[in-house]
Amino acid sequence: MAISSELVQTEVIAFCEQTSSSLDGLSDYRSCIDLVRTELPRLLLNKELCVGLLTNIIQGGGYPDIRRMTLFDNEVPLYLDPQGRCSLRMYLWGPGEYTDPHDHNSWGVIGTVSEGYEVINYRRLDDESRSGYARLEEVERLRLQPGETAYTLPFSKGIHRTGNASGDGIVTFHLYGKTLPRGYLNCFDPANNRVYQLYPPRRKKELLARQALCRLEEE
């Protein structure tokens, strides 16, 4: 039997508050990553808690709130630190679903609850001087076991593609550090040496509104 909705939220927030507090004294990415890679398996291996989260989503338990707009449609925010030190997100993956290669605006630690989660890391080979152009090289391919983690770094040092190589639905947890002020992610099309920007829904609407306004003012 799944634990109650209230207890699910209490356990997740307690874990995140403790982790946020522990990050306070750390100044470099590697130390933060090492800390979280030690702590995150506590969530990844807590199947009862995971069942509770999924049950809440299905039954509309209020937490987590799946109505909140997110960058990815399989993303479920679980915790946003009031001081901006970190955030915890759950991702739901259908069979064979993968992201496009992309970078991040923060360091992060990612891990899986079930078998099948794959992480493909890339190195960017161009000097980033040409708009819309990027050349990537695959450097590492990881297949994580339950409770195992990988990590990412900000911007071009953390380009990866992740997804579900299994034939069943899986769940992953991702804890990200303080967001750096860029406002978008870079997404990549390695086959065509292309890079494009992915904006949060609200920011994208603001940009599109600005473009439309400029057109109307010209007319």
Short mmCIF file of C-alpha atoms in Angstrom, two decimals:
data_model
loop_
_atom_site.label_atom_id
_atom_site.label_comp_id
_atom_site.label_asym_id
_atom_site.label_seq_id
_atom_site.Cartn_x
_atom_site.Cartn_y
_atom_site.Cartn_z
CA MET A 1 0.00 0.00 0.00
CA ALA A 2 1.29 3.47 -0.91
CA ILE A 3 2.07 5.93 1.86
CA SER A 4 -0.29 8.88 2.33
CA SER A 5 -0.14 11.99 0.17
CA GLU A 6 0.82 14.12 3.17
CA LEU A 7 3.64 11.79 4.21
CA VAL A 8 4.99 11.68 0.64
CA GLN A 9 5.28 15.45 0.55
CA THR A 10 6.77 15.60 4.04
CA GLU A 11 9.47 13.04 3.22
CA VAL A 12 10.46 14.70 -0.06
CA ILE A 13 10.62 18.19 1.43
CA ALA A 14 12.60 16.97 4.46
CA PHE A 15 15.15 15.35 2.15
CA CYS A 16 15.44 18.48 0.02
CA GLU A 17 15.73 20.87 2.95
CA GLN A 18 18.49 18.77 4.47
CA THR A 19 20.32 18.62 1.13
CA SER A 20 19.91 22.37 0.53
CA SER A 21 21.35 23.09 3.95
CA SER A 22 24.32 20.79 3.31
CA LEU A 23 25.06 22.57 0.03
CA ASP A 24 25.42 25.92 1.82
CA GLY A 25 29.04 25.37 2.82
CA LEU A 26 30.18 24.12 -0.59
CA SER A 27 31.58 26.50 -3.19
CA ASP A 28 32.55 24.35 -6.18
CA TYR A 29 30.50 22.16 -8.51
CA ARG A 30 32.40 18.97 -7.81
CA SER A 31 31.88 19.12 -4.07
CA CYS A 32 28.16 19.74 -4.57
CA ILE A 33 27.89 16.87 -7.05
CA ASP A 34 29.77 14.48 -4.77
CA LEU A 35 27.45 15.33 -1.88
CA VAL A 36 24.26 14.82 -3.89
CA ARG A 37 25.51 11.59 -5.47
CA THR A 38 25.89 10.26 -1.93
CA GLU A 39 22.43 11.40 -0.83
CA LEU A 40 20.16 10.95 -3.89
CA PRO A 41 20.15 7.11 -3.81
CA ARG A 42 18.09 7.38 -0.61
CA LEU A 43 15.22 8.58 -2.79
CA LEU A 44 15.98 6.38 -5.76
CA LEU A 45 15.83 3.19 -3.68
CA ASN A 46 12.73 4.23 -1.71
CA LYS A 47 10.18 2.37 -3.84
CA GLU A 48 7.36 3.06 -1.39
CA LEU A 49 7.89 6.81 -1.72
CA CYS A 50 8.01 6.56 -5.51
CA VAL A 51 4.78 4.55 -5.55
CA GLY A 52 3.21 7.25 -3.37
CA LEU A 53 4.25 10.02 -5.76
CA LEU A 54 2.92 8.17 -8.80
CA THR A 55 -0.34 7.31 -7.03
CA ASN A 56 -0.82 10.96 -6.09
CA ILE A 57 -0.38 11.98 -9.73
CA ILE A 58 -2.91 9.41 -10.92
CA GLN A 59 -5.46 10.22 -8.21
CA GLY A 60 -4.94 13.98 -8.28
CA GLY A 61 -3.64 14.19 -4.72
CA GLY A 62 -2.39 17.77 -5.07
CA TYR A 63 1.27 16.92 -4.57
CA PRO A 64 3.12 16.86 -6.82
CA ASP A 65 1.35 19.54 -8.85
CA ILE A 66 1.40 18.39 -12.48
CA ARG A 67 -0.40 21.56 -13.62
CA ARG A 68 2.71 23.71 -13.24
CA MET A 69 4.27 24.63 -16.59
CA THR A 70 7.66 23.03 -17.16
CA LEU A 71 10.29 22.99 -19.88
CA PHE A 72 9.74 19.30 -20.69
CA ASP A 73 6.35 17.61 -20.85
CA ASN A 74 7.50 14.62 -18.76
CA GLU A 75 8.89 16.83 -15.98
CA VAL A 76 7.27 17.00 -12.52
CA PRO A 77 8.67 19.60 -10.05
CA LEU A 78 8.95 18.23 -6.52
CA TYR A 79 10.85 20.98 -4.71
CA LEU A 80 12.18 24.47 -5.42
CA ASP A 81 14.47 25.81 -2.71
CA PRO A 82 13.27 29.29 -1.55
CA GLN A 83 16.89 30.50 -1.62
CA GLY A 84 17.52 29.09 -5.10
CA ARG A 85 20.18 26.64 -3.98
CA CYS A 86 18.68 23.59 -5.68
CA SER A 87 15.57 21.99 -7.12
CA LEU A 88 14.32 18.41 -7.27
CA ARG A 89 12.39 17.12 -10.28
CA MET A 90 10.88 13.79 -11.22
CA TYR A 91 10.77 12.66 -14.86
CA LEU A 92 8.39 10.09 -16.30
CA TRP A 93 9.61 8.14 -19.34
CA GLY A 94 7.58 6.02 -21.72
CA PRO A 95 9.22 3.04 -23.47
CA GLY A 96 11.90 4.21 -25.89
CA GLU A 97 11.49 7.92 -25.10
CA TYR A 98 14.62 10.09 -25.30
CA THR A 99 15.39 13.78 -25.14
CA ASP A 100 17.28 15.58 -27.86
CA PRO A 101 20.89 16.30 -26.89
CA HIS A 102 20.86 19.41 -24.69
CA ASP A 103 22.88 21.38 -22.16
CA HIS A 104 21.92 22.78 -18.74
CA ASN A 105 22.02 26.06 -16.84
CA SER A 106 23.33 24.43 -13.66
CA TRP A 107 25.16 21.42 -12.34
CA GLY A 108 22.95 18.43 -11.66
CA VAL A 109 22.81 14.83 -10.43
CA ILE A 110 20.42 12.41 -12.14
CA GLY A 111 19.47 8.88 -11.16
CA THR A 112 16.97 6.16 -11.85
CA VAL A 113 14.47 4.15 -9.84
CA SER A 114 14.23 1.32 -12.39
CA GLU A 115 16.45 -0.33 -14.99
CA GLY A 116 16.62 1.10 -18.48
CA TYR A 117 17.74 4.71 -18.02
CA GLU A 118 20.47 5.69 -20.46
CA VAL A 119 22.74 8.75 -20.42
CA ILE A 120 24.73 9.68 -23.54
CA ASN A 121 27.36 12.38 -23.00
CA TYR A 122 28.80 14.62 -25.71
CA ARG A 123 31.73 16.97 -26.25
CA ARG A 124 31.21 20.13 -28.30
CA LEU A 125 33.93 20.43 -30.92
CA ASP A 126 33.23 23.83 -32.52
CA ASP A 127 34.15 27.19 -30.98
CA GLU A 128 30.49 28.32 -30.67
CA SER A 129 31.11 31.34 -32.91
CA ARG A 130 28.59 30.44 -35.64
CA SER A 131 24.93 31.05 -34.86
CA GLY A 132 22.83 27.92 -35.22
CA TYR A 133 25.86 25.67 -35.78
CA ALA A 134 27.33 23.07 -33.41
CA ARG A 135 29.40 19.95 -33.91
CA LEU A 136 29.19 17.23 -31.26
CA GLU A 137 31.13 14.07 -30.54
CA GLU A 138 29.73 11.26 -28.40
CA VAL A 139 32.18 10.51 -25.58
CA GLU A 140 30.31 8.25 -23.14
CA ARG A 141 27.23 6.05 -22.94
CA LEU A 142 25.95 4.94 -19.53
CA ARG A 143 23.16 2.50 -18.65
CA LEU A 144 22.23 3.16 -15.02
CA GLN A 145 20.99 0.51 -12.62
CA PRO A 146 18.40 1.29 -9.91
CA GLY A 147 19.91 3.68 -7.37
CA GLU A 148 22.83 4.68 -9.61
CA THR A 149 23.52 8.28 -10.60
CA ALA A 150 25.27 10.35 -13.24
CA TYR A 151 25.95 14.08 -13.29
CA THR A 152 25.95 17.09 -15.58
CA LEU A 153 27.72 20.47 -15.59
CA PRO A 154 26.55 23.89 -16.80
CA PHE A 155 26.50 24.92 -20.46
CA SER A 156 28.74 23.15 -23.01
CA LYS A 157 30.47 21.04 -20.36
CA GLY A 158 27.23 19.19 -19.66
CA ILE A 159 25.74 18.25 -23.04
CA HIS A 160 23.89 14.95 -22.93
CA ARG A 161 20.95 12.97 -24.26
CA THR A 162 18.96 10.86 -21.83
CA GLY A 163 16.08 8.44 -22.09
CA ASN A 164 14.44 5.12 -21.52
CA ALA A 165 16.02 2.18 -23.33
CA SER A 166 13.59 -0.29 -21.78
CA GLY A 167 10.19 -1.52 -22.92
CA ASP A 168 8.41 -0.28 -19.78
CA GLY A 169 7.71 3.10 -18.17
CA ILE A 170 10.39 4.30 -15.76
CA VAL A 171 10.93 7.12 -13.25
CA THR A 172 14.05 9.22 -12.66
CA PHE A 173 14.92 11.87 -10.06
CA HIS A 174 17.10 14.87 -10.92
CA LEU A 175 18.53 17.32 -8.39
CA TYR A 176 19.87 20.52 -9.94
CA GLY A 177 21.95 23.25 -8.35
CA LYS A 178 21.59 27.02 -8.53
CA THR A 179 20.42 28.16 -11.94
CA LEU A 180 22.80 30.40 -13.88
CA PRO A 181 21.19 33.42 -15.60
CA ARG A 182 20.91 32.47 -19.27
CA GLY A 183 17.17 31.90 -19.70
CA TYR A 184 17.19 29.01 -22.18
CA LEU A 185 18.73 25.64 -22.95
CA ASN A 186 20.70 24.80 -26.06
CA CYS A 187 19.34 21.76 -27.89
CA PHE A 188 21.32 19.98 -30.58
CA ASP A 189 20.74 18.09 -33.80
CA PRO A 190 24.07 16.24 -34.22
CA ALA A 191 23.15 14.69 -37.58
CA ASN A 192 22.80 18.17 -39.12
CA ASN A 193 25.34 20.05 -36.93
CA ARG A 194 22.57 22.32 -35.69
CA VAL A 195 21.89 24.04 -32.36
CA TYR A 196 18.67 25.80 -31.33
CA GLN A 197 17.34 27.41 -28.16
CA LEU A 198 14.61 25.95 -25.95
CA TYR A 199 12.84 28.53 -23.78
CA PRO A 200 10.52 28.02 -20.79
CA PRO A 201 6.86 28.35 -21.86
CA ARG A 202 6.35 31.76 -20.27
CA ARG A 203 9.59 33.17 -21.68
CA LYS A 204 8.79 31.81 -25.14
CA LYS A 205 5.40 33.52 -25.11
CA GLU A 206 7.06 36.81 -24.11
CA LEU A 207 9.55 36.53 -26.97
CA LEU A 208 6.84 35.69 -29.50
CA ALA A 209 4.70 38.57 -28.26
CA ARG A 210 7.67 40.93 -28.64
CA GLN A 211 8.25 39.74 -32.21
CA ALA A 212 4.58 40.17 -33.09
CA LEU A 213 4.53 43.64 -31.51
CA CYS A 214 7.57 44.72 -33.52
CA ARG A 215 5.83 43.56 -36.72
CA LEU A 216 2.65 45.49 -35.89
CA GLU A 217 4.60 48.64 -35.07
CA GLU A 218 6.42 48.42 -38.40
CA GLU A 219 3.10 48.12 -40.21
#
